[in-house]
mmCIF file of C-alpha atoms in Angstrom:
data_model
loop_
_atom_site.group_PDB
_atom_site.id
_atom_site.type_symbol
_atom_site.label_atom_id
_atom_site.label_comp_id
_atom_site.label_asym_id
_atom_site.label_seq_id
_atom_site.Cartn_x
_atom_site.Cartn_y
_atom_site.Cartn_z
ATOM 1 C CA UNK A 1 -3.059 47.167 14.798
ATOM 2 C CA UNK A 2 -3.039 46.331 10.977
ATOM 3 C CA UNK A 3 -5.751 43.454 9.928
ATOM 4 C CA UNK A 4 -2.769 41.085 9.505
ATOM 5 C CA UNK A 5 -0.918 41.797 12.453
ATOM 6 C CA UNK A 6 -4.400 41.074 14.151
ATOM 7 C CA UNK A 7 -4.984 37.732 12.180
ATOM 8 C CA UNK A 8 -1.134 37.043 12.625
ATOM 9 C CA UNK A 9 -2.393 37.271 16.944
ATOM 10 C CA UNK A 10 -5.247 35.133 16.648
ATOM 11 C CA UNK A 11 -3.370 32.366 14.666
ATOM 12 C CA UNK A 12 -0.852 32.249 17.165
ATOM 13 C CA UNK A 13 -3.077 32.266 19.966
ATOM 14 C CA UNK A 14 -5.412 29.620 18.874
ATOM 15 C CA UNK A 15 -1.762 27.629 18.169
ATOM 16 C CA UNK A 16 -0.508 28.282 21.671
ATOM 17 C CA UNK A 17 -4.151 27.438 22.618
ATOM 18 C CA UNK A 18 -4.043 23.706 20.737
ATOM 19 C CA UNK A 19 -0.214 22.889 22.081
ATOM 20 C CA UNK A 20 -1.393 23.865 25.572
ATOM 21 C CA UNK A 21 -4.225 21.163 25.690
ATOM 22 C CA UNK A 22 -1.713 18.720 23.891
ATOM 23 C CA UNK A 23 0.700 18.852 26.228
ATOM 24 C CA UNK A 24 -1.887 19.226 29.221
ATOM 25 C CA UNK A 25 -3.637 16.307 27.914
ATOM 26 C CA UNK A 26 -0.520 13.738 27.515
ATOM 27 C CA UNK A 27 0.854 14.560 31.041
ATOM 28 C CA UNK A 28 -2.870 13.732 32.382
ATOM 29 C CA UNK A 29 -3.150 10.344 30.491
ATOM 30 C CA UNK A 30 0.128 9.083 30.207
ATOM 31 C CA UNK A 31 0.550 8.161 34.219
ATOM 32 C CA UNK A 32 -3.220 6.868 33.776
ATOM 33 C CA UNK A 33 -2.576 4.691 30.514
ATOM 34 C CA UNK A 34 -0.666 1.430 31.934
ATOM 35 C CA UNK A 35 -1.592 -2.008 31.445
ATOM 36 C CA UNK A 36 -3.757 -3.479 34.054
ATOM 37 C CA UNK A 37 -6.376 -0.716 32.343
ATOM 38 C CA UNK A 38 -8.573 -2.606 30.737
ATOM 39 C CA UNK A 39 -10.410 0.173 28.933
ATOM 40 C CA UNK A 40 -9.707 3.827 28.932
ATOM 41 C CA UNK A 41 -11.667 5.693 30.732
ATOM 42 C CA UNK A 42 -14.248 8.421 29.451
ATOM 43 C CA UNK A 43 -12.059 10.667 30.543
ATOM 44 C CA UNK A 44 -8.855 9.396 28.744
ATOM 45 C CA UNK A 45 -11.040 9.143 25.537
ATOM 46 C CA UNK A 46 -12.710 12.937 25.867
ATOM 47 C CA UNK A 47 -8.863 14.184 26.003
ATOM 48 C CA UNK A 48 -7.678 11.934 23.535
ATOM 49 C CA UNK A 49 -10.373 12.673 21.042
ATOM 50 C CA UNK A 50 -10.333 16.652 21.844
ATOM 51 C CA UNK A 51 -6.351 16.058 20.807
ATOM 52 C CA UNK A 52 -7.086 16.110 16.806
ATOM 53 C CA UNK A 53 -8.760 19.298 16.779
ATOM 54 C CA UNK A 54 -6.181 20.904 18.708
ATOM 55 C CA UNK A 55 -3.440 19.621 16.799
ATOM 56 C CA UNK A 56 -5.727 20.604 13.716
ATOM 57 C CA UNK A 57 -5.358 24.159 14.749
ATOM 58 C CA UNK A 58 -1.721 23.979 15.490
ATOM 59 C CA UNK A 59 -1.137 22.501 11.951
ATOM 60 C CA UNK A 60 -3.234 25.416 10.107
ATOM 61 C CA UNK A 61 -1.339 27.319 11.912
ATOM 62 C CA UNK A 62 1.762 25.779 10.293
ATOM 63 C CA UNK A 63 0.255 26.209 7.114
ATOM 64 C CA UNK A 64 -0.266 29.947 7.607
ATOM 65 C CA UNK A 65 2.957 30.477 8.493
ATOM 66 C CA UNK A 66 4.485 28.557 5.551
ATOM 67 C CA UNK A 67 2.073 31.062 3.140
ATOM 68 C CA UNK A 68 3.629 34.070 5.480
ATOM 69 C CA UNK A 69 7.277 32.576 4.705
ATOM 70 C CA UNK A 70 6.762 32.096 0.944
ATOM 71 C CA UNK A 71 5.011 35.555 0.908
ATOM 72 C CA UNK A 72 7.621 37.305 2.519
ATOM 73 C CA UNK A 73 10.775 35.887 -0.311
ATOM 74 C CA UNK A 74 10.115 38.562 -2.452
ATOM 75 C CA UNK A 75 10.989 41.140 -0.568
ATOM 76 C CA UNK A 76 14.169 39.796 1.065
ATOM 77 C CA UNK A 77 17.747 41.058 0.534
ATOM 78 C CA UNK A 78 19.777 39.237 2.459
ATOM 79 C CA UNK A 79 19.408 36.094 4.888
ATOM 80 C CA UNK A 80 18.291 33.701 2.560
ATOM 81 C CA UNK A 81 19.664 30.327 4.858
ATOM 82 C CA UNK A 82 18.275 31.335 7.881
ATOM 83 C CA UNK A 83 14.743 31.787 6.018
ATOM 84 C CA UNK A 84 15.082 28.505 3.948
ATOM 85 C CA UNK A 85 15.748 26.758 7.876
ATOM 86 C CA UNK A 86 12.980 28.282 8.688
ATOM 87 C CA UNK A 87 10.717 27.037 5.713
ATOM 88 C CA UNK A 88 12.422 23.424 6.460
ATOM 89 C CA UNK A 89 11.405 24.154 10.001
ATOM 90 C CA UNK A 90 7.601 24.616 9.275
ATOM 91 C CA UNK A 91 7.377 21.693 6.742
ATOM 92 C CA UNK A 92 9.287 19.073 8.980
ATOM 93 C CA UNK A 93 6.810 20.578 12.074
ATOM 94 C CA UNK A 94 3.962 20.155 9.885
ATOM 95 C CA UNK A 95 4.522 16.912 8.921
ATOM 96 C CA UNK A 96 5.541 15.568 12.481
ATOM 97 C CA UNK A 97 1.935 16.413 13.522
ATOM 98 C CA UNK A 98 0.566 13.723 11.217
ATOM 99 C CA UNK A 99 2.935 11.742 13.482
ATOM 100 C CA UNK A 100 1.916 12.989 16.869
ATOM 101 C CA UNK A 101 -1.675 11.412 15.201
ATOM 102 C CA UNK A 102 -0.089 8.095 14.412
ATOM 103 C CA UNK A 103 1.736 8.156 18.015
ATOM 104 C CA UNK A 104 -1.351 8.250 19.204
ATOM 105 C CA UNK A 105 -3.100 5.819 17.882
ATOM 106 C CA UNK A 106 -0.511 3.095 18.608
ATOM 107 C CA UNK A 107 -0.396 3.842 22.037
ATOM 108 C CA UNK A 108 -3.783 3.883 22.433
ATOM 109 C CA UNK A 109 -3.728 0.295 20.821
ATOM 110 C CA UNK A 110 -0.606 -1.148 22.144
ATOM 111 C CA UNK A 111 -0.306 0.067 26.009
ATOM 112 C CA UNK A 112 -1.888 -2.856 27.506
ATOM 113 C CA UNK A 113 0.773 -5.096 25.460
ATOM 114 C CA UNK A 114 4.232 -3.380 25.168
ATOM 115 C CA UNK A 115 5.858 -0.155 26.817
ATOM 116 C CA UNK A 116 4.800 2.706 24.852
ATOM 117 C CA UNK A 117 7.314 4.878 26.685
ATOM 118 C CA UNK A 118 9.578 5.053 23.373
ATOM 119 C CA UNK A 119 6.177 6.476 21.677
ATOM 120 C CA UNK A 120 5.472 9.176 24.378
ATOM 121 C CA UNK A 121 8.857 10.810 24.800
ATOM 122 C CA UNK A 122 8.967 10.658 20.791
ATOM 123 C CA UNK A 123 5.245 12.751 21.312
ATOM 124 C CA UNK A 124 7.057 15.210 23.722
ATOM 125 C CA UNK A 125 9.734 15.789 21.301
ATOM 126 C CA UNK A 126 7.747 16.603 18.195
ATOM 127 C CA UNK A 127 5.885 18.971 20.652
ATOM 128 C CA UNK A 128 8.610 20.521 21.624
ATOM 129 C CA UNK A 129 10.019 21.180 17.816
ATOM 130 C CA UNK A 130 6.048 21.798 17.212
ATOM 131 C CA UNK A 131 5.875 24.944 20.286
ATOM 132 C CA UNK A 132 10.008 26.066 18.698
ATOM 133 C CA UNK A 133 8.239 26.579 15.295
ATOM 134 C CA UNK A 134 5.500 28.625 16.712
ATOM 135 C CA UNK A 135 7.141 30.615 18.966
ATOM 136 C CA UNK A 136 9.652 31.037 15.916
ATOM 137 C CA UNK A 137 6.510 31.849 13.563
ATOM 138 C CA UNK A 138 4.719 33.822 15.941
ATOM 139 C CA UNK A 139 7.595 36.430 16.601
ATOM 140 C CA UNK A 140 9.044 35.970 12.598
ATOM 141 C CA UNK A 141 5.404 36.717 11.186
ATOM 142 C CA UNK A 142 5.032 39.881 12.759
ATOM 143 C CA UNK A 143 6.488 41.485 9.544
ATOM 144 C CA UNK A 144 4.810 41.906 7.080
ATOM 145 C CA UNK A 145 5.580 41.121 3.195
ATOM 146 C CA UNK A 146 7.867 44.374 2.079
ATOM 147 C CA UNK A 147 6.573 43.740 -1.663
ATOM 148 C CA UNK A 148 3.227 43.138 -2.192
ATOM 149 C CA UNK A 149 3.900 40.798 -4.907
ATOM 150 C CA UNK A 150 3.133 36.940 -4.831
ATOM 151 C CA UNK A 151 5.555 34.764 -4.915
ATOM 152 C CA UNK A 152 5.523 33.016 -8.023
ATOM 153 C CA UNK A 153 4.864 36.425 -9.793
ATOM 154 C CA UNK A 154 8.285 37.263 -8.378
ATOM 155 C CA UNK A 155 10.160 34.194 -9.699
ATOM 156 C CA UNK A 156 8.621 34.707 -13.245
ATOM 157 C CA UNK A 157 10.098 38.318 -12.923
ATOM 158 C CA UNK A 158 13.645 36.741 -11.935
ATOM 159 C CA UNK A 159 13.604 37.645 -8.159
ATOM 160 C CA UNK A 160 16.834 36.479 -6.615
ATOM 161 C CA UNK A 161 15.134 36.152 -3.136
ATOM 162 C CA UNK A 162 13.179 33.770 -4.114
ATOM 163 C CA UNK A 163 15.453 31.868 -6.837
ATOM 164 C CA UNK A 164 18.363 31.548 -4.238
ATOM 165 C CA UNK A 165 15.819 30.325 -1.172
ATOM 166 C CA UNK A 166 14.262 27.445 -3.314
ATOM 167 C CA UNK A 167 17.917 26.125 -4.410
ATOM 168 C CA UNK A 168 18.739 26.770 -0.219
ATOM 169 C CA UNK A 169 16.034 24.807 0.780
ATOM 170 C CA UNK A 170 17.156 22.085 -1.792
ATOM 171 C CA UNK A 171 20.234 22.202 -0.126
ATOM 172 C CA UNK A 172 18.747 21.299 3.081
ATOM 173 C CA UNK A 173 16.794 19.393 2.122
ATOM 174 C CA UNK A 174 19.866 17.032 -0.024
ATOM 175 C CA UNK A 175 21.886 17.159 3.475
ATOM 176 C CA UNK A 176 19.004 15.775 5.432
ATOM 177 C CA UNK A 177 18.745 13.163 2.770
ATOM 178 C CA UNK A 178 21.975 12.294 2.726
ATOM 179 C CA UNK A 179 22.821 12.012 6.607
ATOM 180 C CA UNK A 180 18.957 10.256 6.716
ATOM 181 C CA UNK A 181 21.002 7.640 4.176
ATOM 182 C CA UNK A 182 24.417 7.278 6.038
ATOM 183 C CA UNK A 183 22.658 6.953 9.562
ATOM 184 C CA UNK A 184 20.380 3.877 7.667
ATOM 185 C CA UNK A 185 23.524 2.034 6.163
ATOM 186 C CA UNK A 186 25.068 -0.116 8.391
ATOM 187 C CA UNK A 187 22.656 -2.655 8.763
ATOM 188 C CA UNK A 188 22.577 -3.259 12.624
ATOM 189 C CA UNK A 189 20.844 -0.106 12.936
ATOM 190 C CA UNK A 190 17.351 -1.198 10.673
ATOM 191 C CA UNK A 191 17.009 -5.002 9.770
ATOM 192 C CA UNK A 192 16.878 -5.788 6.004
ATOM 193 C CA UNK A 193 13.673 -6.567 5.948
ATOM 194 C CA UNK A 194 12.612 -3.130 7.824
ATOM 195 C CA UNK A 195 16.038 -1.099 5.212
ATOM 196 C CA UNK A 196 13.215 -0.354 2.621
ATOM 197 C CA UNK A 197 10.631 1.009 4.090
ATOM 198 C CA UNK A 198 12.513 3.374 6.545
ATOM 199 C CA UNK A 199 14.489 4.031 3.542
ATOM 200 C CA UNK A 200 11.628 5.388 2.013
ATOM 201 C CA UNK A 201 10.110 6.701 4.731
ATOM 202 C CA UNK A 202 13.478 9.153 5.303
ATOM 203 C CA UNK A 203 13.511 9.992 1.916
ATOM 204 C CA UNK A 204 10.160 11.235 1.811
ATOM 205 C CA UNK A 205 10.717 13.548 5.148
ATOM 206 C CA UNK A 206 13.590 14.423 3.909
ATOM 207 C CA UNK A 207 11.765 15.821 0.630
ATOM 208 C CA UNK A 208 8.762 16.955 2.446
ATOM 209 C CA UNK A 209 9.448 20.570 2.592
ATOM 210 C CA UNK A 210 10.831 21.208 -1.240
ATOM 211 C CA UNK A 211 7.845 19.022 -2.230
ATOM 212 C CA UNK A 212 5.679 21.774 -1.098
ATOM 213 C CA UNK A 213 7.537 24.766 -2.502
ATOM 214 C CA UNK A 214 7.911 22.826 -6.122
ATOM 215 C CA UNK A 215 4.152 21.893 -6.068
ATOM 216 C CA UNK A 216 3.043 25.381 -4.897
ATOM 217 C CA UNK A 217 5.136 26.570 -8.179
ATOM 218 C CA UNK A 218 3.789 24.375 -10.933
ATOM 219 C CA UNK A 219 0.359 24.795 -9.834
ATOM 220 C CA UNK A 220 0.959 28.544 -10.086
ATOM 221 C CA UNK A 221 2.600 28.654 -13.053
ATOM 222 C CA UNK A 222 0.715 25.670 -14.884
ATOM 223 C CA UNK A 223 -0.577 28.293 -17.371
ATOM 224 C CA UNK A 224 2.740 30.053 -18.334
ATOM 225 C CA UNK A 225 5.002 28.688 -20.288
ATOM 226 C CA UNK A 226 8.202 26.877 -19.296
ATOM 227 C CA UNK A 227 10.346 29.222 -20.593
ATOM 228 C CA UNK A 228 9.364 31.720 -19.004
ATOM 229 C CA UNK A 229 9.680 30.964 -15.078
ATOM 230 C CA UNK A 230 13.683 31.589 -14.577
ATOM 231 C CA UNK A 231 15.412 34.758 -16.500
ATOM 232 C CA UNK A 232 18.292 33.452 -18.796
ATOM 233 C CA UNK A 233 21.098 33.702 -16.519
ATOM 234 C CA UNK A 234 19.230 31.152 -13.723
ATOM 235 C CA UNK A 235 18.394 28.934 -16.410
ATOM 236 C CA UNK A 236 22.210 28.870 -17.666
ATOM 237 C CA UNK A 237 23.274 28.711 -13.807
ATOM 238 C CA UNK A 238 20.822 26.049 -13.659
ATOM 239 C CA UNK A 239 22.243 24.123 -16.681
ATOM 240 C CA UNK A 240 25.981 24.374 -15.349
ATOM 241 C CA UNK A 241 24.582 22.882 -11.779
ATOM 242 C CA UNK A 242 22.601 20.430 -13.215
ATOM 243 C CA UNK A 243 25.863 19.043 -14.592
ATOM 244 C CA UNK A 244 27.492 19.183 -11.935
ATOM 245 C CA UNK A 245 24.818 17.374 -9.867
ATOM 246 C CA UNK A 246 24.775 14.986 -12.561
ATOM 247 C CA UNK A 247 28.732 14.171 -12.658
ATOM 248 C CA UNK A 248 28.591 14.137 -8.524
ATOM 249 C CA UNK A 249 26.282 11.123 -8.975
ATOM 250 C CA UNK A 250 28.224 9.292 -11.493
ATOM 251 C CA UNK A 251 31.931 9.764 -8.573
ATOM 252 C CA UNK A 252 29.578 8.805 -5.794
ATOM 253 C CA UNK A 253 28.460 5.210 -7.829
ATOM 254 C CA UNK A 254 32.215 3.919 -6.792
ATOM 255 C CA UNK A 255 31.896 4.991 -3.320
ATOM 256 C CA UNK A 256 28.499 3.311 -3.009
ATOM 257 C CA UNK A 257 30.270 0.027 -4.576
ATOM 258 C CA UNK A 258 33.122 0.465 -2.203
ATOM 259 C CA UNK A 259 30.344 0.741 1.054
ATOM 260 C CA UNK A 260 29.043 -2.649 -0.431
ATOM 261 C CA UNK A 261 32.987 -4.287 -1.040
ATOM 262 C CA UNK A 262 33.730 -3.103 2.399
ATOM 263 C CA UNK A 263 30.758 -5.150 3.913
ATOM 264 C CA UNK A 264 29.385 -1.782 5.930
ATOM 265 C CA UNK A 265 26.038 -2.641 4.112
ATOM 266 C CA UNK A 266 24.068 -5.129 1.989
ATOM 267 C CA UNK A 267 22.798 -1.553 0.615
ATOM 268 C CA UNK A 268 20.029 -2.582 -1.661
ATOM 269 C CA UNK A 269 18.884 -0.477 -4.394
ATOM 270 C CA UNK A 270 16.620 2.135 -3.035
ATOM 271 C CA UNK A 271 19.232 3.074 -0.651
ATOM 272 C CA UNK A 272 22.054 4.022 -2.669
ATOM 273 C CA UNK A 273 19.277 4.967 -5.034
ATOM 274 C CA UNK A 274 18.143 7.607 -2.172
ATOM 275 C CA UNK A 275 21.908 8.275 -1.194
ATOM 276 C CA UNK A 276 23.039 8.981 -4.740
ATOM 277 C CA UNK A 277 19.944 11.205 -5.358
ATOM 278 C CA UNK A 278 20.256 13.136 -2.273
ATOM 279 C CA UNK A 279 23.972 13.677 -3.282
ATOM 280 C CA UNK A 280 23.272 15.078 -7.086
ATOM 281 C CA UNK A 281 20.076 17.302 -5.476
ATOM 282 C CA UNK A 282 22.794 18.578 -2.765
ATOM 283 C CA UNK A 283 25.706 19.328 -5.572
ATOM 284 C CA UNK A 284 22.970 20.830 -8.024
ATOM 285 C CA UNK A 285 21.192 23.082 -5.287
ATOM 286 C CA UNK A 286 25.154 24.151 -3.542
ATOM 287 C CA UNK A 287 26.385 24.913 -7.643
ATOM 288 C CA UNK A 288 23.477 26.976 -7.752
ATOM 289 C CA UNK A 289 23.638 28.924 -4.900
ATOM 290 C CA UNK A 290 27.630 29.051 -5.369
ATOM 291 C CA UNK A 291 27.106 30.977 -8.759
ATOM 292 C CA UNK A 292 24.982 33.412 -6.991
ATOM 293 C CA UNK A 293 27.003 33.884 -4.038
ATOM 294 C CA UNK A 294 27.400 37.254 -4.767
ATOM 295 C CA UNK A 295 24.302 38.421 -4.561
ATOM 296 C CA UNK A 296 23.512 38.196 -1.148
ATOM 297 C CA UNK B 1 38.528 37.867 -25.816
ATOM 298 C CA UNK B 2 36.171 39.352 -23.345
ATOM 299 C CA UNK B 3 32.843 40.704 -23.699
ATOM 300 C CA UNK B 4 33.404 44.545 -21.695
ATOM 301 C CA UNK B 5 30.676 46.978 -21.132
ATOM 302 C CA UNK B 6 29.529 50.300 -19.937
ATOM 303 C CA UNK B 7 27.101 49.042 -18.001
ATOM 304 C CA UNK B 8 27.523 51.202 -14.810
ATOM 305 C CA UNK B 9 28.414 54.330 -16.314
ATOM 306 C CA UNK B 10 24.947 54.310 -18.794
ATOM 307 C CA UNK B 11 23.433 53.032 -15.435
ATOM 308 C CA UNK B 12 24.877 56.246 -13.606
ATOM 309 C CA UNK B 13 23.984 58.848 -16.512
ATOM 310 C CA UNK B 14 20.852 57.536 -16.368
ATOM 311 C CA UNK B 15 19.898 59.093 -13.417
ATOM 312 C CA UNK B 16 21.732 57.092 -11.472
ATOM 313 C CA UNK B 17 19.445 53.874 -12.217
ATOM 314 C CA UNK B 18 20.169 51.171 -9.404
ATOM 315 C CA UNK B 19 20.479 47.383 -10.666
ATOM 316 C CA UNK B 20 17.341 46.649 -9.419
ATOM 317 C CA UNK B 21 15.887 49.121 -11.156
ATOM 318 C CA UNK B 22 17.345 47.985 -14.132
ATOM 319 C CA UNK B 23 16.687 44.398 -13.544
ATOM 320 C CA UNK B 24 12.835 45.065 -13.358
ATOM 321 C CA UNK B 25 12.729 47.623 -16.633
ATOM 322 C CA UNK B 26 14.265 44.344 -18.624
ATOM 323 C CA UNK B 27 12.497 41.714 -16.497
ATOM 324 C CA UNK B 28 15.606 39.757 -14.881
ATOM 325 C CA UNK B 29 16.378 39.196 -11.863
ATOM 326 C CA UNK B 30 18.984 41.580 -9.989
ATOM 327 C CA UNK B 31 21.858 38.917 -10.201
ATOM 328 C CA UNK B 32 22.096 38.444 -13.714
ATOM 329 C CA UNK B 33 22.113 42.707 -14.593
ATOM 330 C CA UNK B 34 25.273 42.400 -11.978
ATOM 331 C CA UNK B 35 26.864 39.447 -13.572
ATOM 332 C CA UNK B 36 26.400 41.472 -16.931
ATOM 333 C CA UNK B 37 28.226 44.327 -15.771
ATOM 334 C CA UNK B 38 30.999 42.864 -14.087
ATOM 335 C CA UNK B 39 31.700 40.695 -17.194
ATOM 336 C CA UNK B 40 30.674 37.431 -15.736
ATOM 337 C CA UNK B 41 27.667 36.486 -18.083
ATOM 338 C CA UNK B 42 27.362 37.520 -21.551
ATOM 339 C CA UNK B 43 23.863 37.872 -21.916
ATOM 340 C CA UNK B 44 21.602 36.758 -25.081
ATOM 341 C CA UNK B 45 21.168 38.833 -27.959
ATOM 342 C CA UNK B 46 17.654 39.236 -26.634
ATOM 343 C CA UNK B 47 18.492 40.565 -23.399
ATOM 344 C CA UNK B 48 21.584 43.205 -24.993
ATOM 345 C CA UNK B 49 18.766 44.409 -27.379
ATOM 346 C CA UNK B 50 16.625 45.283 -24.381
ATOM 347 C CA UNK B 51 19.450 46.788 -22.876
ATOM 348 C CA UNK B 52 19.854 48.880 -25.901
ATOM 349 C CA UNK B 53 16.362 49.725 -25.829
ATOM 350 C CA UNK B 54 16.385 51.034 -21.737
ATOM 351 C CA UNK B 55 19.304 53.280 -22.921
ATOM 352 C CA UNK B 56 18.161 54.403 -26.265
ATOM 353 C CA UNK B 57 21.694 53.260 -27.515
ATOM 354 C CA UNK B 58 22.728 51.094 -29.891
ATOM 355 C CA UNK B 59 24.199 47.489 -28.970
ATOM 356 C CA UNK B 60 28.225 48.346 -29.443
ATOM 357 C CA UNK B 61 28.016 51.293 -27.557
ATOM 358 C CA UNK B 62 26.883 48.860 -24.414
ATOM 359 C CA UNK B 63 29.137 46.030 -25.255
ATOM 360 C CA UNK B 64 32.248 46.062 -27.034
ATOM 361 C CA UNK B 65 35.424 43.488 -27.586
ATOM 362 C CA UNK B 66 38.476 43.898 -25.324
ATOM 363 C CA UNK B 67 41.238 43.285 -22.797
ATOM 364 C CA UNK B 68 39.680 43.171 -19.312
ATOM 365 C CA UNK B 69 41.725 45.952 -17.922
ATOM 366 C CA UNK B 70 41.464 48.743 -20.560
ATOM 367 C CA UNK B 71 38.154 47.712 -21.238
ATOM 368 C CA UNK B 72 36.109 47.970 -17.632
ATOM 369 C CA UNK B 73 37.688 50.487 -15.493
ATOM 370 C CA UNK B 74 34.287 49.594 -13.404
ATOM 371 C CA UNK B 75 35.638 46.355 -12.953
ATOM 372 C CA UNK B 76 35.310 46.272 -8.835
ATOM 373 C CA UNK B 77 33.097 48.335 -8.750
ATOM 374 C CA UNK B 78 29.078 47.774 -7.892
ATOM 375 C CA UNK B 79 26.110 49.021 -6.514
#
């Protein structure tokens, strides 16, 4: 067994090991946690505060596995989408754990008061899309990087693995955004004075996992010069898309007056801001990838 | 009037040098050394000079001005 393929085991076990307790632990306290408890017990607490170490494990575990997926681009020939989902996968996983935190702090603070029912099946369900991602990552990871080059060494030399993956996860990324928007319009579904926040909030998921990639590239190319991180032909592809994200977002300005005319929404401004956004980042990222089709 | 080129056939006497290959020796990525060849980018002066250079030809032997169909008989034709 290679050293990686060994490290690759341990993460995943440790992983399997932190989700196991999780899960273990919420099916123990939940029937336990109900109002006429006073105080938790010292039980209850022990579990609950053994909980952010395990889910600490689980999420370096995400993290190795996003390092794994950006390692492994440069070597790819084909299958770009299905990696880019998978990169979307680990980032939207990742972040949910911060959540499963949150979860658990309100219902440790609101049980006695209100049904926190909503909150645990909402805990089950990012566990479950938390043990899909590992079991995804731990089978995925067991190949190792075909080029051992790193990943923004392989942009700079104009790898189309990588190129094409980053505008994919864009694309992803803009679709989320944009159904994230649609879903929020009408404004029975969030009150106005919640639209802004949860607008926000979306658009921030939404962005979460091509946040990561785009940081991870300036900081490794802060020293190199602009010019010299895309090959001519992606910057000119790049240049054609951008217009074309650009002119999508000047057509959509109508609809988003027509949305507002048609009374479906008050739509204040960081919502069609987000929805208009979403919709250039989505045309811009699909131009992109559409004058590279034939790569793949 | 198009930009044609022997792209593929300097590729092929060059012992049969695949696109990749190519794309690393002038630092581009695989997708733009394919566009080049089947006429759908016309690449900087820059980039046909390095071309040049990998071949040990001069530019208008690479690249020359013509009708698409007398001019790349490669046209459909890729790795």
């Amino acid at each position: 067994m290679t050293k990686l393929k060994r490290l690759n085991t341990i993460w995943a076990v440790l992983a399997f090991l932190g989700l196991a307790y999780s899960l273990t632990a919420y099916l123990i306290v939940q029937p336990q946690l109900v109002p006429s408890l006073a105080e938790p017990t010292a039980v209850i607490k022990l579990l609950g505060n053994l909980t952010i170490p395990a889910l600490f494990v689980v999420g370096l575990y995400h993290l190795y596995l996003l390092m794994h997926a950006f390692r492994t681009l440069p070597g790819r020939h084909h299958g770009y989408f299905w990696h880019s989902c998978y990169v979307v996968f680990i980032a939207l996983s990742g972040l949910f754990l911060i959540s499963d935190l949150t979860l658990l702090s309100d219902i440790g603070k609101e049980y006695r008061l209100f049904s926190v029912r909503e909150q645990w099946w909402m805990l089950y369900g990012f566990t479950g899309v938390h043990v899909a991602v590992c079991l995804a990552g731990a089978l995925y990871s067991r190949k190792t990087p075909e080029q051992d080059r790193r990943l923004f060494d392989a942009i700079r030399s104009g790898n189309d693995a990588v190129f094409i993956t980053l505008h994919h996860i864009g694309l992803l990324c803009g679709l989320m955004g944009i159904i994230c928007a649609i879903v929020s319009f009408p404004d029975w579904i969030v009150t106005q004075r919640y639209s802004d926040p949860w607008m926000i909030l979306l658009t921030c998921i939404a962005l979460f996992p091509l946040a990561l990639i785009v940081l991870y590239w300036v900081i490794n190319n802060r020293k190199n010069p602009a010019s010299a991180w895309l090959d001519e032909k992606q910057i000119s592809d790049t240049a054609v898309a951008s217009l074309a994200g650009f002119t999508a977002m000047l057509l959509s300005l109508p609809l988003c007056g027509a949305l507002v005319w048609a009374g479906v929404t008050s739509l204040s401004a960081i919502r069609w801001f987000g929805l208009l956004f979403f919709i250039g980042l989505t045309v811009f990222c699909g131009a992109v990838i559409w004058r590279n089709r034939t790569a793949e | 009037m198009k930009l044609n080129n022997r792209l593929r056939k300097l590729r092929f006497e060059q012992d049969e040098m695949t696109q990749q290959a190519l794309a690393d020796a002038l630092g581009v990525s695989r997708m733009t050394v394919y566009s080049i060849e089947k006429g759908k980018y016309v690449p900087s002066t820059l980039l046909a000079l390095k071309l040049a250079g990998v071949f040990g030809k001069p530019v208008e032997e690479i690249f020359y001005l013509g009708d698409a169909v007398s001019g790349n008989e490669e046209e459909n034709e890729h790795d």
